[in-house]
Amino acid sequence: MNARPEGGPRVVVGVDDSAGARCALSWAIGEARLRGLPLLVVHAAPLPPHVSAAGQLGCGVTDALRGAGAELIARLLDEVAGGVPAGLEMTAQALVGEPGATLVRLAREDDILVVGRGSRGPVSRLLRPSVRLHCARRTKATLVCVRPPALDSLLRSLTAGEESSASQAADRSRLRRLVRRSRRV
């Protein structure tokens, strides 16, 4: 592997506890391996409004949010890659801040910024702004939005195995009939 200058390109992926984030993490791991780039996995948790309004930053809330973020990153890595991916330079950061603004701040111009894309309703968008749209409007890095597979395609892939088993059973049945017929003659 070639020596990379400090501050060179990397793959930065933002994660939360969603299907889109799992797919984004999986894609980012593959892209980092393919390109030989370091991977930065980031979970940014927004500070609850009541905490910032009351000025309670020293009450351990930020430490609790960072701890929960670190646990989430570890769990997602276990689910997606079976733990920390081998042979890959990886860093994980659990931060406190608005997710979109945090990712834009961390991703440099030569980085690849990866975010998941989910489907949310209008009420959810009012309560929680879209990280993907924030990043698309403000980042200078190359942005990749990964959408989780549609439910229909997942069902097709799951039933494809059953159909192939059924077709193999039908083929065996036809073969048995042919063998019986050949014995009669």
Coordinates of C-alpha atoms in Angstrom, one line a residue:
M1 CA 0.0 0.0 0.0
N2 CA 1.3 3.4 -0.9
A3 CA 2.1 5.9 1.9
R4 CA -0.6 8.5 2.1
P5 CA 0.2 12.1 3.2
E6 CA -1.3 13.2 6.4
G7 CA -4.7 14.8 5.7
G8 CA -5.2 12.8 2.5
P9 CA -8.6 11.6 1.3
R10 CA -10.7 9.3 3.3
V11 CA -14.2 7.9 3.4
V12 CA -16.4 9.6 6.1
V13 CA -19.7 7.9 6.9
G14 CA -22.4 9.2 9.2
V15 CA -24.4 6.6 11.1
D16 CA -27.5 6.4 13.2
D17 CA -29.9 3.6 14.1
S18 CA -31.6 3.3 10.7
A19 CA -31.7 1.0 7.8
G20 CA -30.2 3.7 5.5
A21 CA -27.3 4.1 7.9
R22 CA -26.5 0.4 7.9
C23 CA -26.5 0.4 4.1
A24 CA -24.3 3.5 4.1
L25 CA -21.9 1.9 6.5
S26 CA -21.7 -1.2 4.4
W27 CA -21.1 0.8 1.2
A28 CA -18.5 2.9 2.9
I29 CA -16.5 -0.1 4.2
G30 CA -16.5 -1.5 0.7
E31 CA -15.4 1.8 -0.9
A32 CA -12.6 2.3 1.7
R33 CA -11.3 -1.2 1.0
L34 CA -11.6 -0.7 -2.8
R35 CA -9.7 2.6 -2.8
G36 CA -7.3 1.9 0.0
L37 CA -8.6 4.9 2.0
P38 CA -9.0 5.2 5.8
L39 CA -12.6 5.1 7.1
L40 CA -14.0 7.6 9.6
V41 CA -17.3 6.4 11.2
V42 CA -19.2 9.3 12.8
H43 CA -22.3 9.4 15.0
A44 CA -23.4 12.9 15.9
A45 CA -26.2 13.2 18.5
P46 CA -28.0 16.6 18.7
L47 CA -28.1 18.1 22.1
P48 CA -31.6 18.0 23.5
P49 CA -33.3 21.4 23.5
H50 CA -34.1 21.4 27.2
V51 CA -30.4 20.8 28.1
S52 CA -29.0 23.6 25.9
A53 CA -31.7 26.0 27.1
A54 CA -31.0 25.3 30.7
G55 CA -27.2 25.5 30.3
Q56 CA -26.7 22.0 31.8
L57 CA -23.7 21.0 29.7
G58 CA -21.7 20.1 32.7
C59 CA -24.3 17.6 34.0
G60 CA -22.9 14.6 32.2
V61 CA -25.4 14.8 29.4
T62 CA -22.8 15.2 26.7
D63 CA -20.8 12.3 28.1
A64 CA -23.9 10.1 28.1
L65 CA -24.6 11.1 24.5
R66 CA -21.1 10.3 23.4
G67 CA -21.2 6.9 25.3
A68 CA -24.4 6.0 23.6
G69 CA -23.0 7.0 20.3
A70 CA -19.9 4.9 20.8
E71 CA -22.1 1.9 21.7
L72 CA -24.2 2.4 18.6
I73 CA -21.2 2.5 16.4
A74 CA -19.8 -0.7 17.9
R75 CA -23.2 -2.4 17.5
L76 CA -23.6 -1.3 13.8
L77 CA -20.1 -2.5 13.0
D78 CA -20.9 -5.9 14.6
E79 CA -24.2 -6.1 12.6
V80 CA -22.7 -4.9 9.2
A81 CA -19.1 -6.2 9.2
G82 CA -18.9 -8.6 12.2
G83 CA -16.8 -6.2 14.2
V84 CA -14.1 -3.8 13.2
P85 CA -13.2 -4.5 9.5
A86 CA -9.9 -6.3 9.2
G87 CA -7.2 -4.7 7.0
L88 CA -8.8 -1.3 7.1
E89 CA -7.6 1.8 8.8
M90 CA -10.7 2.9 10.7
T91 CA -11.5 5.6 13.3
A92 CA -14.8 6.0 15.1
Q93 CA -16.1 9.3 16.6
A94 CA -19.2 9.8 18.7
L95 CA -19.9 13.5 18.8
V96 CA -22.5 15.9 20.2
G97 CA -23.9 18.3 17.7
E98 CA -26.3 18.6 14.8
P99 CA -25.6 15.6 12.5
G100 CA -25.6 17.5 9.2
A101 CA -23.4 20.4 10.4
T102 CA -21.0 18.0 12.1
L103 CA -20.6 15.8 9.0
V104 CA -20.0 18.9 6.8
R105 CA -17.4 20.2 9.2
L106 CA -15.6 16.9 9.4
A107 CA -15.6 16.1 5.6
R108 CA -12.8 17.8 3.8
E109 CA -12.8 18.7 0.1
D110 CA -11.0 15.5 -1.0
D111 CA -13.1 13.2 1.1
I112 CA -16.0 11.0 0.2
L113 CA -18.9 11.7 2.5
V114 CA -21.4 8.8 2.8
V115 CA -24.9 9.2 4.3
G116 CA -27.9 7.0 4.3
R117 CA -31.2 8.0 2.7
G118 CA -34.5 7.0 4.2
S119 CA -38.1 7.9 3.6
R120 CA -39.7 10.1 6.2
G121 CA -43.0 11.9 6.3
P122 CA -43.5 15.6 6.4
V123 CA -44.1 15.8 10.2
S124 CA -40.8 13.9 10.8
R125 CA -39.0 16.4 8.6
L126 CA -40.4 19.3 10.5
L127 CA -39.2 17.9 13.8
R128 CA -35.8 16.7 12.6
P129 CA -34.1 18.3 9.5
S130 CA -32.8 16.0 6.8
V131 CA -29.1 15.3 7.3
R132 CA -28.8 14.2 3.6
L133 CA -30.2 17.5 2.3
H134 CA -28.0 19.6 4.7
C135 CA -24.9 17.8 3.5
A136 CA -26.0 18.1 -0.2
R137 CA -26.4 21.9 0.2
R138 CA -23.2 22.6 2.1
T139 CA -20.5 20.0 1.8
K140 CA -17.5 20.4 -0.5
A141 CA -16.7 16.7 -0.3
T142 CA -18.0 14.2 -2.8
L143 CA -21.4 13.1 -1.4
V144 CA -22.8 9.6 -1.7
C145 CA -26.4 9.0 -0.6
V146 CA -27.1 5.3 -0.1
R147 CA -30.7 4.2 -0.1
P148 CA -31.7 0.9 1.5
P149 CA -33.1 -1.7 -0.8
A150 CA -36.8 -1.6 -1.3
L151 CA -38.9 -4.1 0.5
D152 CA -40.0 -5.7 -2.8
S153 CA -36.4 -6.4 -3.8
L154 CA -35.6 -7.9 -0.4
L155 CA -38.6 -10.2 -0.6
R156 CA -37.7 -11.2 -4.1
S157 CA -34.1 -12.1 -3.1
L158 CA -35.4 -14.1 -0.1
T159 CA -37.9 -16.0 -2.1
A160 CA -35.4 -16.5 -5.0
G161 CA -33.7 -19.1 -2.8
E162 CA -37.0 -20.8 -2.1
E163 CA -37.9 -20.8 -5.8
S164 CA -34.5 -22.3 -6.8
S165 CA -35.0 -25.0 -4.2
A166 CA -38.5 -25.7 -5.6
S167 CA -37.2 -25.8 -9.1
Q168 CA -34.4 -28.1 -8.1
A169 CA -37.0 -30.4 -6.4
A170 CA -39.1 -30.3 -9.6
D171 CA -36.0 -31.2 -11.7
R172 CA -35.2 -34.2 -9.4
S173 CA -38.8 -35.3 -9.7
R174 CA -38.7 -35.2 -13.5
L175 CA -35.4 -37.1 -13.4
R176 CA -36.9 -39.8 -11.3
R177 CA -39.8 -40.2 -13.7
L178 CA -37.5 -40.5 -16.6
V179 CA -35.4 -43.1 -14.8
R180 CA -38.6 -45.1 -14.0
R181 CA -39.8 -44.9 -17.6
S182 CA -36.4 -46.0 -18.9
R183 CA -36.5 -49.1 -16.6
R184 CA -39.9 -50.2 -17.9
V185 CA -38.7 -50.2 -21.5

